[in-house]
Amino acid sequence: MPDETSGLNDDEIEQIRRYEDFTTIDWIEDAMIERNRRLRLAKEVYAHRGPNGEITFHWLRSQARRALNAGQTWFVVSLVGAAIGVNAAVISIVTEWLSDVKMGYCSDGWWLNQQFCCWELDADEDSGCDSWHLWSTVTAARWFIYVSFAAAFAFVAAHLVRSLAKYAAGSGIAEIKCILAGFIMRGYLGFWTFLIKSLTLPLVIASGLAVGKEGPSVHVACAIGNLIAGMFAKFSHSQGKMRDILTAASAAGVAVAFGSPIGGVLFSIEEMSPAFSIKTMWRSFLCALVATVTLSAMNPFRTGKLVLFQVTYDRDWHFFEIMFFVILGVFGGLYGAFVIKFNMQVAAFRRRYLANHGVAEAVTLATITAMMGYFNRFLRIDMTESLAILFRECDNGGDYENLCQTSAQWRMANSLILATMIRTGLVIVSYGAKVPAGIFVPSMAIGASFGRMLGILVKAMYRAYPQSGIFSVCKPDVPCITPGTYAFLGAAAALSGVMRITVTVVVIMFELTGALTYILPTMIVLLVTKAVGDLMGVKGIADEAIRFNGYPFLEKDDHVYDAPVSQVMRRDIHTLRAFHMTLTDVEAYMESTTVKGFPVIFDEETRTLMGYIGRQELRYVIERARKIEDLPPDTLCTFAPDPSDRTDSSWSAIGHHEDIARNIIYATETPGLLKIWPWVNQTPLSVSSRLPLEIVMQLFKRMGPRVILVEDFGSLVGLVTVKDVLHLKPHEQLDSPRVAWSSRGGLDGALEEVWTWVADVRGSVSSWYYRVIRR
């Protein structure tokens, strides 16, 4: 066998032993490691007491260390939250400046954007203050400069991502979900990924691409959490504790993106974390709170608001508007199904034809987006700023380019519906490009433009027919219809439709408005959106990206499988005998196989299961033993304790990282014998071959083992991993519309189903006509 770890130091061998890239973490083993560590700490504390249990100085010192260790988690969580808040504020400030630089510059200071340059005036970009200078007074020249800046920003961002940090591309939500579930992607949360994504995110948003920064903000926040927590041995040596930090960081990432700490916590529960405990919830809440307070203290927009599109509504809504709210909900569901369906097709095309042309693709998309968007007032400005404009009420300076004027209502409605269609197409082709790209705010902008358009139409109906029955509840001296609220609800519907989350969106929207009045309309809209999405048989775009990339991730939904585990298990498995195997046999066996672990059996005849050892653990023990002692090739390897050896047969080396030398010395203390059994999991998770498959799926989702062994009457017959059951189709009730439509291809199947139904109805009507009328 080649010497795969020669020349490595102890720390590197230890890392190889524990985790390998693009594999899954065995959460049961990680829990055993944490349990053994806590037991050792407890024994050390008790050992410091006096002979009769009296308190000693060493006991007091150990108690103080124990208290500091307990408080370390809260300190790290707070530190992570503060760093996320600072990073979010800096990104917001730089993004605003870069977005305005495309149109002009400030003579009072090149570092000022238009808002700060014209602080005392409420002016738009065409009639700004004297300090704000447009690049040119000629429309064609301004258009050329605008497009050139957009292309340059996209080129720099894509080139940095391709050259320095490929993991900085995309949203990151799908990958973070898999990492929290135990999938290992080394470097995805590393320093270079964090740095490049933080630098390129403002460039991408300023380039005008139809992507957002909220999704990538979660990736950046988790990278910050990983970097800070990795400085502390308590987290770097425990993947379970690191997962808690990453979950809290994801909550803080959403919190600073929307100014919604509670919404961030709910997002981490509903969308991100596969296993969420009350302890994790409190840590997530603290991290989100600290991040939000830090962002508020920095006040990046100098408005006292955490995000640009934060608004306050003080008008009530009317029950007759529910029919229009339902329309918004239907739009959100259809939008989500449409975007997800065609974005996956674009992703397949991108993988097949554009894999090596990421920079050219990003520049082309940015150029096309800028050329098309410059002439539409709602596409030309930044999407966050457009949300702030569309959410406004028409009073108190809410009129933007005659948006609230009755004389311009049809022109505005045309611009809004055009912006909705164009931006939808741009989101489909832009999301997934090789630059930092999110879909939260683009979807909200699309929903807001459609909702504002619908609000303008409803308001026009009211003005045209004020005496109509549905408008009878409106008071003549008070504005009846508020188009800004329709934009707000449309944004919620589109976000829910594409991400397939509900409760989180309700809370985020409530925290954005601070108005309890609009919780009920928001819930109505989102319930309709969810119903339409379920009817179309679509999942969230993050789940679809996970499926498209083939990541080992189990969905939270429970399915019914009409099969036992024996139908999917692997029967051709590689095993190790507990006794009578030499070092040469073991190394030759490892060289001839590529599996990640080996079940240990008593002999080939009975195949009695004795335990399970991972490939990395086996390599680790052999290499470390050779560093201490010269092992001859005929050295016997034992993978189970000798029943006659009563020294400490219950002792296990799993988790004993602090005393590695003692473990290896114990393993090599007998000449001609290498005791590997302390590193063998002597109680692996095993099931009967007759167990229903859905129960095995529950074991994978709730306990998180890397592999489950299958045995019959104590005899090993196979094993099953997550990948073996990942792509199975559940045998559900075929009379369910959702299952029937999803089994026929999602949106295509739904359209085909509708067309078939129409054809059947037409055939029935024709038959009835010929039988009754013509007779």
Coordinates of N, CA and C in Angstrom, one line a residue, residues 537-726:
G537 N -46.6 21.1 -7.4 CA -45.6 20.0 -7.1 C -44.2 20.5 -7.2
V538 N -43.9 21.7 -6.8 CA -42.5 22.2 -6.8 C -42.0 22.3 -5.4
K539 N -40.7 22.2 -5.3 CA -40.0 22.5 -4.0 C -39.2 23.8 -4.1
G540 N -38.7 24.2 -3.0 CA -37.9 25.4 -3.0 C -36.7 25.4 -3.9
I541 N -36.3 26.6 -4.4 CA -35.2 26.6 -5.3 C -33.9 26.1 -4.7
A542 N -33.7 26.2 -3.4 CA -32.5 25.7 -2.7 C -32.6 24.1 -2.7
D543 N -33.7 23.6 -2.5 CA -33.9 22.1 -2.5 C -33.6 21.6 -3.9
E544 N -34.1 22.3 -4.9 CA -33.9 21.9 -6.3 C -32.4 22.0 -6.7
A545 N -31.7 23.0 -6.2 CA -30.3 23.1 -6.4 C -29.5 21.9 -5.8
I546 N -30.0 21.5 -4.6 CA -29.3 20.4 -3.9 C -29.5 19.1 -4.8
R547 N -30.7 18.9 -5.2 CA -31.0 17.7 -6.1 C -30.2 17.8 -7.4
F548 N -30.1 19.0 -8.0 CA -29.4 19.2 -9.3 C -27.9 18.9 -9.1
N549 N -27.4 19.3 -8.0 CA -25.9 19.1 -7.8 C -25.6 17.7 -7.2
G550 N -26.6 17.0 -6.8 CA -26.4 15.6 -6.3 C -25.8 15.6 -4.9
Y551 N -26.1 16.6 -4.1 CA -25.6 16.6 -2.7 C -26.3 15.6 -1.9
P552 N -25.7 14.9 -0.9 CA -26.4 13.9 -0.1 C -27.2 14.6 1.0
F553 N -28.4 15.0 0.7 CA -29.2 15.7 1.7 C -30.6 15.1 1.7
L554 N -31.1 14.7 2.8 CA -32.4 14.1 3.0 C -33.5 15.2 3.3
E555 N -34.6 15.2 2.6 CA -35.6 16.2 2.8 C -36.3 16.0 4.2
K556 N -36.9 17.0 4.6 CA -37.6 16.9 5.9 C -38.9 16.2 5.8
D557 N -39.5 16.2 4.6 CA -40.8 15.5 4.4 C -40.7 14.0 4.6
D558 N -41.7 13.5 5.2 CA -41.8 12.0 5.4 C -42.5 11.4 4.2
H559 N -42.0 10.3 3.7 CA -42.6 9.6 2.6 C -42.9 8.1 3.0
V560 N -43.8 7.5 2.3 CA -44.1 6.1 2.6 C -43.5 5.3 1.4
Y561 N -42.7 4.4 1.8 CA -42.0 3.5 0.8 C -42.6 2.1 1.0
D562 N -43.1 1.5 -0.1 CA -43.6 0.1 0.0 C -42.5 -0.9 -0.2
A563 N -41.5 -0.8 0.7 CA -40.3 -1.7 0.5 C -39.6 -1.8 1.8
P564 N -39.0 -2.9 2.1 CA -38.1 -3.0 3.3 C -36.7 -2.6 2.9
V565 N -35.8 -2.4 3.9 CA -34.5 -1.9 3.6 C -33.7 -2.9 2.8
S566 N -34.0 -4.2 2.8 CA -33.3 -5.2 2.1 C -33.3 -5.0 0.6
Q567 N -34.3 -4.2 0.1 CA -34.4 -4.0 -1.4 C -33.4 -2.9 -1.8
V568 N -32.8 -2.1 -0.9 CA -31.9 -1.0 -1.3 C -30.5 -1.2 -0.8
M569 N -30.3 -2.1 0.2 CA -29.0 -2.3 0.8 C -28.0 -2.8 -0.1
R570 N -26.7 -2.5 0.2 CA -25.6 -3.1 -0.5 C -25.2 -4.5 0.0
R571 N -25.2 -5.5 -0.8 CA -25.0 -6.8 -0.3 C -23.5 -7.2 -0.5
D572 N -22.8 -6.6 -1.5 CA -21.4 -6.9 -1.7 C -20.6 -5.9 -0.9
I573 N -20.3 -6.3 0.3 CA -19.6 -5.4 1.2 C -18.2 -6.0 1.6
H574 N -17.3 -5.1 1.9 CA -16.0 -5.4 2.3 C -15.8 -5.4 3.8
T575 N -15.4 -6.6 4.4 CA -15.4 -6.7 5.8 C -14.0 -7.1 6.3
L576 N -13.7 -6.9 7.5 CA -12.5 -7.3 8.2 C -12.8 -8.3 9.3
R577 N -11.9 -9.3 9.4 CA -12.1 -10.3 10.4 C -11.5 -9.7 11.7
A578 N -12.2 -10.0 12.8 CA -11.8 -9.5 14.1 C -10.4 -10.0 14.5
F579 N -10.1 -11.2 14.2 CA -8.8 -11.8 14.6 C -8.1 -12.4 13.4
H580 N -6.8 -12.8 13.5 CA -6.1 -13.5 12.6 C -5.9 -12.8 11.2
M581 N -5.7 -11.5 11.3 CA -5.3 -10.7 10.1 C -4.0 -10.0 10.4
T582 N -3.0 -10.2 9.5 CA -1.7 -9.5 9.7 C -1.8 -8.1 9.1
L583 N -0.8 -7.3 9.4 CA -0.7 -6.0 9.0 C -0.6 -5.9 7.4
T584 N 0.1 -6.9 6.8 CA 0.2 -7.0 5.4 C -1.2 -7.2 4.8
D585 N -2.0 -8.1 5.4 CA -3.3 -8.4 4.9 C -4.2 -7.1 4.9
V586 N -4.1 -6.4 6.1 CA -4.9 -5.2 6.2 C -4.6 -4.2 5.2
E587 N -3.3 -3.9 5.0 CA -2.8 -2.9 4.1 C -3.2 -3.3 2.6
A588 N -3.0 -4.6 2.3 CA -3.4 -5.0 0.9 C -4.9 -4.9 0.7
Y589 N -5.7 -5.1 1.7 CA -7.1 -5.0 1.6 C -7.5 -3.6 1.4
M590 N -6.9 -2.7 2.2 CA -7.2 -1.2 2.0 C -6.8 -0.7 0.6
E591 N -5.7 -1.3 0.1 CA -5.2 -0.8 -1.2 C -6.1 -1.3 -2.3
S592 N -6.8 -2.4 -2.1 CA -7.6 -3.0 -3.2 C -9.1 -2.5 -3.1
T593 N -9.4 -1.7 -2.1 CA -10.8 -1.1 -2.0 C -10.7 0.4 -1.9
T594 N -11.9 1.0 -2.1 CA -12.0 2.4 -2.0 C -13.2 2.8 -1.1
V595 N -13.7 1.9 -0.3 CA -14.8 2.2 0.5 C -14.4 3.0 1.7
K596 N -15.3 3.7 2.4 CA -15.0 4.6 3.4 C -14.9 4.0 4.8
G597 N -15.3 2.7 4.9 CA -15.3 2.0 6.2 C -15.5 0.5 6.0
F598 N -15.2 -0.2 7.1 CA -15.2 -1.7 7.1 C -16.0 -2.2 8.3
P599 N -17.0 -3.0 8.0 CA -17.6 -3.7 9.2 C -16.7 -4.8 9.6
V600 N -16.7 -5.0 10.9 CA -15.8 -6.1 11.5 C -16.7 -7.3 11.9
I601 N -16.3 -8.4 11.4 CA -17.1 -9.7 11.7 C -16.2 -10.7 12.4
F602 N -16.8 -11.6 13.0 CA -16.0 -12.7 13.8 C -15.3 -13.6 12.8
D603 N -16.0 -14.1 11.8 CA -15.4 -15.0 10.8 C -16.4 -15.0 9.6
E604 N -15.9 -15.5 8.5 CA -16.6 -15.5 7.2 C -17.8 -16.5 7.3
E605 N -17.7 -17.4 8.1 CA -18.8 -18.5 8.2 C -20.1 -17.9 8.8
T606 N -19.9 -17.4 10.0 CA -21.1 -16.9 10.8 C -21.4 -15.5 10.5
R607 N -20.4 -14.7 10.1 CA -20.5 -13.3 9.8 C -21.1 -12.5 11.0
T608 N -20.8 -12.9 12.2 CA -21.3 -12.2 13.4 C -20.7 -10.8 13.4
L609 N -21.6 -9.8 13.6 CA -21.1 -8.4 13.6 C -20.4 -8.1 14.9
M610 N -19.2 -7.6 14.8 CA -18.4 -7.2 16.0 C -18.2 -5.7 16.1
G611 N -18.4 -4.9 15.0 CA -18.1 -3.5 15.1 C -18.0 -2.9 13.7
Y612 N -17.5 -1.7 13.7 CA -17.3 -0.9 12.4 C -16.2 0.1 12.6
I613 N -15.3 0.2 11.6 CA -14.2 1.1 11.7 C -14.1 1.8 10.4
G614 N -13.8 3.2 10.4 CA -13.7 3.9 9.2 C -12.3 3.8 8.6
R615 N -12.3 4.0 7.3 CA -11.0 3.9 6.6 C -10.0 4.9 7.1
Q616 N -10.4 6.1 7.4 CA -9.4 7.1 7.9 C -8.9 6.7 9.3
E617 N -9.8 6.2 10.2 CA -9.4 5.8 11.5 C -8.3 4.7 11.4
L618 N -8.5 3.7 10.5 CA -7.6 2.6 10.3 C -6.3 3.1 9.8
R619 N -6.3 4.0 8.8 CA -5.0 4.6 8.3 C -4.3 5.4 9.5
Y620 N -5.1 6.1 10.2 CA -4.5 6.9 11.3 C -3.8 6.0 12.3
V621 N -4.4 4.9 12.8 CA -3.8 4.0 13.8 C -2.5 3.4 13.3
I622 N -2.5 2.9 12.0 CA -1.3 2.3 11.5 C -0.2 3.3 11.3
E623 N -0.5 4.5 10.8 CA 0.6 5.4 10.6 C 1.2 5.9 12.0
R624 N 0.3 6.2 12.9 CA 0.8 6.6 14.2 C 1.6 5.6 15.0
A625 N 1.1 4.3 14.8 CA 1.9 3.2 15.5 C 3.2 3.1 14.8
R626 N 3.4 3.3 13.5 CA 4.7 3.2 12.9 C 5.6 4.3 13.3
K627 N 5.1 5.4 13.7 CA 5.9 6.5 14.2 C 6.5 6.2 15.5
I628 N 5.8 5.4 16.3 CA 6.3 5.0 17.6 C 7.2 3.8 17.6
E629 N 6.8 2.8 16.8 CA 7.5 1.5 16.8 C 7.6 0.9 15.4
D630 N 8.7 0.2 15.1 CA 8.8 -0.4 13.8 C 8.0 -1.7 13.8
L631 N 7.0 -1.8 13.0 CA 6.0 -2.9 13.0 C 6.4 -3.8 11.8
P632 N 6.7 -5.1 12.1 CA 7.0 -6.1 11.0 C 5.7 -6.4 10.3
P633 N 5.9 -6.8 9.0 CA 4.7 -7.1 8.2 C 3.8 -8.2 8.7
D634 N 4.3 -9.1 9.5 CA 3.5 -10.2 10.0 C 2.8 -9.9 11.4
T635 N 2.8 -8.6 11.8 CA 2.2 -8.2 13.0 C 0.7 -8.5 12.9
L636 N 0.2 -9.1 13.9 CA -1.3 -9.4 14.0 C -2.1 -8.2 14.4
C637 N -3.2 -8.0 13.7 CA -4.1 -6.9 14.0 C -5.4 -7.4 14.6
T638 N -5.7 -6.9 15.8 CA -7.0 -7.3 16.4 C -8.0 -6.2 16.4
F639 N -9.2 -6.5 15.9 CA -10.2 -5.5 15.8 C -11.3 -5.7 16.9
A640 N -11.1 -6.6 17.8 CA -12.0 -6.8 18.9 C -11.2 -7.2 20.1
P641 N -11.7 -6.8 21.3 CA -10.9 -7.2 22.5 C -10.9 -8.7 22.8
D642 N -9.8 -9.1 23.3 CA -9.7 -10.5 23.7 C -10.5 -10.8 24.9
P643 N -11.4 -11.8 24.9 CA -12.2 -12.1 26.1 C -11.4 -12.4 27.3
S644 N -10.2 -13.0 27.1 CA -9.4 -13.3 28.2 C -8.6 -12.2 28.8
D645 N -8.6 -11.1 28.0 CA -7.9 -9.9 28.5 C -8.9 -9.0 29.3
R646 N -8.7 -9.0 30.6 CA -9.7 -8.3 31.5 C -9.1 -7.0 32.0
T647 N -8.1 -6.5 31.3 CA -7.5 -5.2 31.8 C -8.5 -4.1 31.7
D648 N -9.0 -3.8 30.5 CA -9.9 -2.7 30.3 C -10.6 -2.9 28.9
S649 N -11.4 -3.9 28.8 CA -12.0 -4.2 27.5 C -13.1 -3.3 27.2
S650 N -13.6 -2.4 28.1 CA -14.6 -1.5 27.8 C -14.0 -0.1 27.4
W651 N -12.7 0.0 27.4 CA -12.1 1.3 27.1 C -12.2 1.5 25.6
S652 N -12.4 2.8 25.2 CA -12.4 3.1 23.8 C -11.6 4.3 23.5
A653 N -10.9 4.3 22.4 CA -10.1 5.5 22.0 C -10.8 6.5 21.2
I654 N -12.1 6.3 21.0 CA -12.9 7.2 20.2 C -13.0 8.5 21.0
G655 N -12.5 9.6 20.5 CA -12.6 10.9 21.1 C -11.5 11.2 22.0
H656 N -10.5 10.3 22.2 CA -9.4 10.6 23.1 C -8.3 11.4 22.3
H657 N -8.6 12.6 21.9 CA -7.6 13.4 21.1 C -6.5 14.0 22.0
E658 N -6.9 14.3 23.3 CA -5.9 15.0 24.1 C -4.8 14.0 24.6
D659 N -4.9 12.7 24.5 CA -3.9 11.8 25.0 C -3.6 10.8 23.9
I660 N -3.2 11.3 22.7 CA -3.0 10.4 21.6 C -1.8 9.4 21.9
A661 N -0.7 9.9 22.5 CA 0.4 9.0 22.7 C 0.1 7.8 23.6
R662 N -0.8 8.1 24.6 CA -1.1 6.9 25.5 C -2.0 5.9 24.8
N663 N -2.8 6.3 23.8 CA -3.6 5.4 23.1 C -2.7 4.5 22.2
I664 N -1.8 5.1 21.5 CA -0.9 4.3 20.6 C 0.0 3.4 21.4
I665 N 0.5 3.9 22.5 CA 1.4 3.0 23.4 C 0.6 1.8 23.8
Y666 N -0.7 2.0 24.2 CA -1.5 0.9 24.6 C -1.7 -0.1 23.5
A667 N -1.9 0.5 22.3 CA -2.1 -0.4 21.1 C -0.9 -1.2 20.7
T668 N 0.3 -0.7 21.0 CA 1.5 -1.5 20.6 C 2.3 -2.0 21.8
E669 N 1.7 -2.1 22.9 CA 2.5 -2.6 24.1 C 2.8 -4.1 24.0
T670 N 2.0 -4.9 23.3 CA 2.3 -6.3 23.2 C 3.1 -6.5 21.9
P671 N 4.3 -7.1 22.0 CA 5.1 -7.4 20.8 C 4.4 -8.3 19.8
G672 N 4.5 -7.9 18.5 CA 3.8 -8.7 17.5 C 2.3 -8.6 17.4
L673 N 1.8 -7.6 18.1 CA 0.3 -7.4 18.1 C 0.0 -5.9 18.1
L674 N -0.9 -5.6 17.2 CA -1.4 -4.2 17.1 C -2.9 -4.2 17.5
K675 N -3.2 -3.6 18.6 CA -4.6 -3.5 19.1 C -5.3 -2.3 18.4
I676 N -6.1 -2.6 17.4 CA -6.9 -1.6 16.7 C -8.3 -1.5 17.3
W677 N -8.7 -2.4 18.1 CA -10.1 -2.4 18.6 C -10.5 -1.2 19.4
P678 N -9.6 -0.5 20.1 CA -10.1 0.7 20.8 C -10.6 1.8 19.8
W679 N -10.2 1.8 18.6 CA -10.7 2.7 17.6 C -11.9 2.2 16.8
V680 N -12.3 1.0 17.1 CA -13.5 0.4 16.4 C -14.8 0.7 17.2
N681 N -15.8 1.2 16.5 CA -17.1 1.4 17.1 C -17.7 0.0 17.3
Q682 N -17.7 -0.4 18.6 CA -18.2 -1.7 18.9 C -19.7 -1.8 19.0
T683 N -20.4 -0.7 18.9 CA -21.9 -0.7 18.9 C -22.4 0.1 17.8
P684 N -22.1 -0.3 16.5 CA -22.6 0.4 15.4 C -24.1 0.3 15.3
L685 N -24.7 1.3 14.6 CA -26.2 1.2 14.4 C -26.5 0.2 13.4
S686 N -27.3 -0.8 13.8 CA -27.7 -1.9 12.9 C -29.2 -2.1 12.9
V687 N -29.8 -2.6 11.9 CA -31.2 -2.8 11.8 C -31.4 -4.2 11.1
S688 N -32.7 -4.7 11.2 CA -33.0 -5.9 10.6 C -33.3 -5.6 9.1
S689 N -33.1 -6.6 8.3 CA -33.3 -6.5 6.8 C -34.8 -6.3 6.5
R690 N -35.7 -6.7 7.5 CA -37.1 -6.6 7.2 C -37.7 -5.2 7.7
L691 N -36.9 -4.3 8.2 CA -37.4 -3.1 8.7 C -37.8 -2.2 7.5
P692 N -39.0 -1.5 7.6 CA -39.5 -0.7 6.5 C -38.5 0.4 6.2
L693 N -38.4 0.8 5.0 CA -37.4 1.7 4.5 C -37.6 3.1 5.1
E694 N -38.9 3.5 5.3 CA -39.1 4.9 5.9 C -38.6 5.0 7.3
I695 N -38.5 3.9 8.1 CA -37.9 4.0 9.4 C -36.4 4.2 9.3
V696 N -35.8 3.6 8.3 CA -34.3 3.8 8.1 C -34.1 5.2 7.7
M697 N -35.0 5.8 6.9 CA -34.8 7.2 6.5 C -34.9 8.1 7.8
Q698 N -35.8 7.8 8.7 CA -35.9 8.5 9.9 C -34.7 8.4 10.7
L699 N -34.1 7.3 10.8 CA -32.8 7.1 11.5 C -31.7 8.0 10.9
F700 N -31.6 8.0 9.6 CA -30.6 8.9 8.9 C -30.9 10.4 9.3
K701 N -32.1 10.8 9.2 CA -32.5 12.2 9.4 C -32.3 12.6 10.9
R702 N -32.7 11.8 11.8 CA -32.7 12.2 13.2 C -31.4 11.9 14.0
M703 N -30.8 10.8 13.6 CA -29.5 10.5 14.3 C -28.3 10.8 13.5
G704 N -28.4 10.8 12.2 CA -27.2 11.2 11.4 C -26.1 10.3 11.3
P705 N -26.3 9.0 11.2 CA -25.2 8.1 11.0 C -24.6 8.2 9.6
R706 N -23.4 7.8 9.4 CA -22.8 7.8 8.0 C -23.3 6.5 7.3
V707 N -23.4 5.4 8.0 CA -23.8 4.1 7.5 C -24.6 3.4 8.5
I708 N -25.6 2.6 8.0 CA -26.4 1.7 8.9 C -26.1 0.3 8.4
L709 N -25.7 -0.6 9.3 CA -25.5 -2.0 9.0 C -26.8 -2.8 9.1
V710 N -26.9 -3.8 8.2 CA -28.1 -4.6 8.2 C -27.7 -6.0 8.5
E711 N -28.5 -6.6 9.4 CA -28.1 -7.9 9.9 C -29.4 -8.7 10.1
D712 N -29.3 -10.1 10.0 CA -30.4 -11.0 10.2 C -29.9 -12.0 11.3
F713 N -30.6 -11.9 12.5 CA -30.2 -12.8 13.6 C -28.7 -12.8 13.9
G714 N -28.2 -11.6 14.0 CA -26.8 -11.4 14.3 C -25.8 -11.5 13.2
S715 N -26.2 -11.9 12.1 CA -25.3 -12.2 10.9 C -25.4 -11.0 10.0
L716 N -24.3 -10.4 9.6 CA -24.2 -9.3 8.7 C -24.6 -9.7 7.3
V717 N -25.6 -9.0 6.7 CA -26.0 -9.3 5.4 C -25.9 -8.1 4.4
G718 N -25.6 -6.9 4.9 CA -25.5 -5.7 4.0 C -25.4 -4.4 4.8
L719 N -25.3 -3.3 4.1 CA -25.3 -2.0 4.7 C -26.0 -1.0 3.8
V720 N -26.4 0.1 4.3 CA -27.1 1.1 3.6 C -26.6 2.5 4.0
T721 N -26.4 3.4 3.0 CA -25.9 4.7 3.2 C -27.0 5.7 2.7
V722 N -26.8 7.0 2.9 CA -27.8 8.0 2.5 C -27.9 7.9 1.0
K723 N -26.8 7.8 0.3 CA -26.9 7.8 -1.2 C -27.7 6.6 -1.7
D724 N -27.8 5.5 -1.0 CA -28.6 4.4 -1.5 C -30.1 4.7 -1.5
V725 N -30.5 5.6 -0.6 CA -32.0 5.8 -0.5 C -32.3 7.3 -1.0
L726 N -31.3 8.0 -1.5 CA -31.6 9.4 -1.7 C -32.5 9.7 -2.9

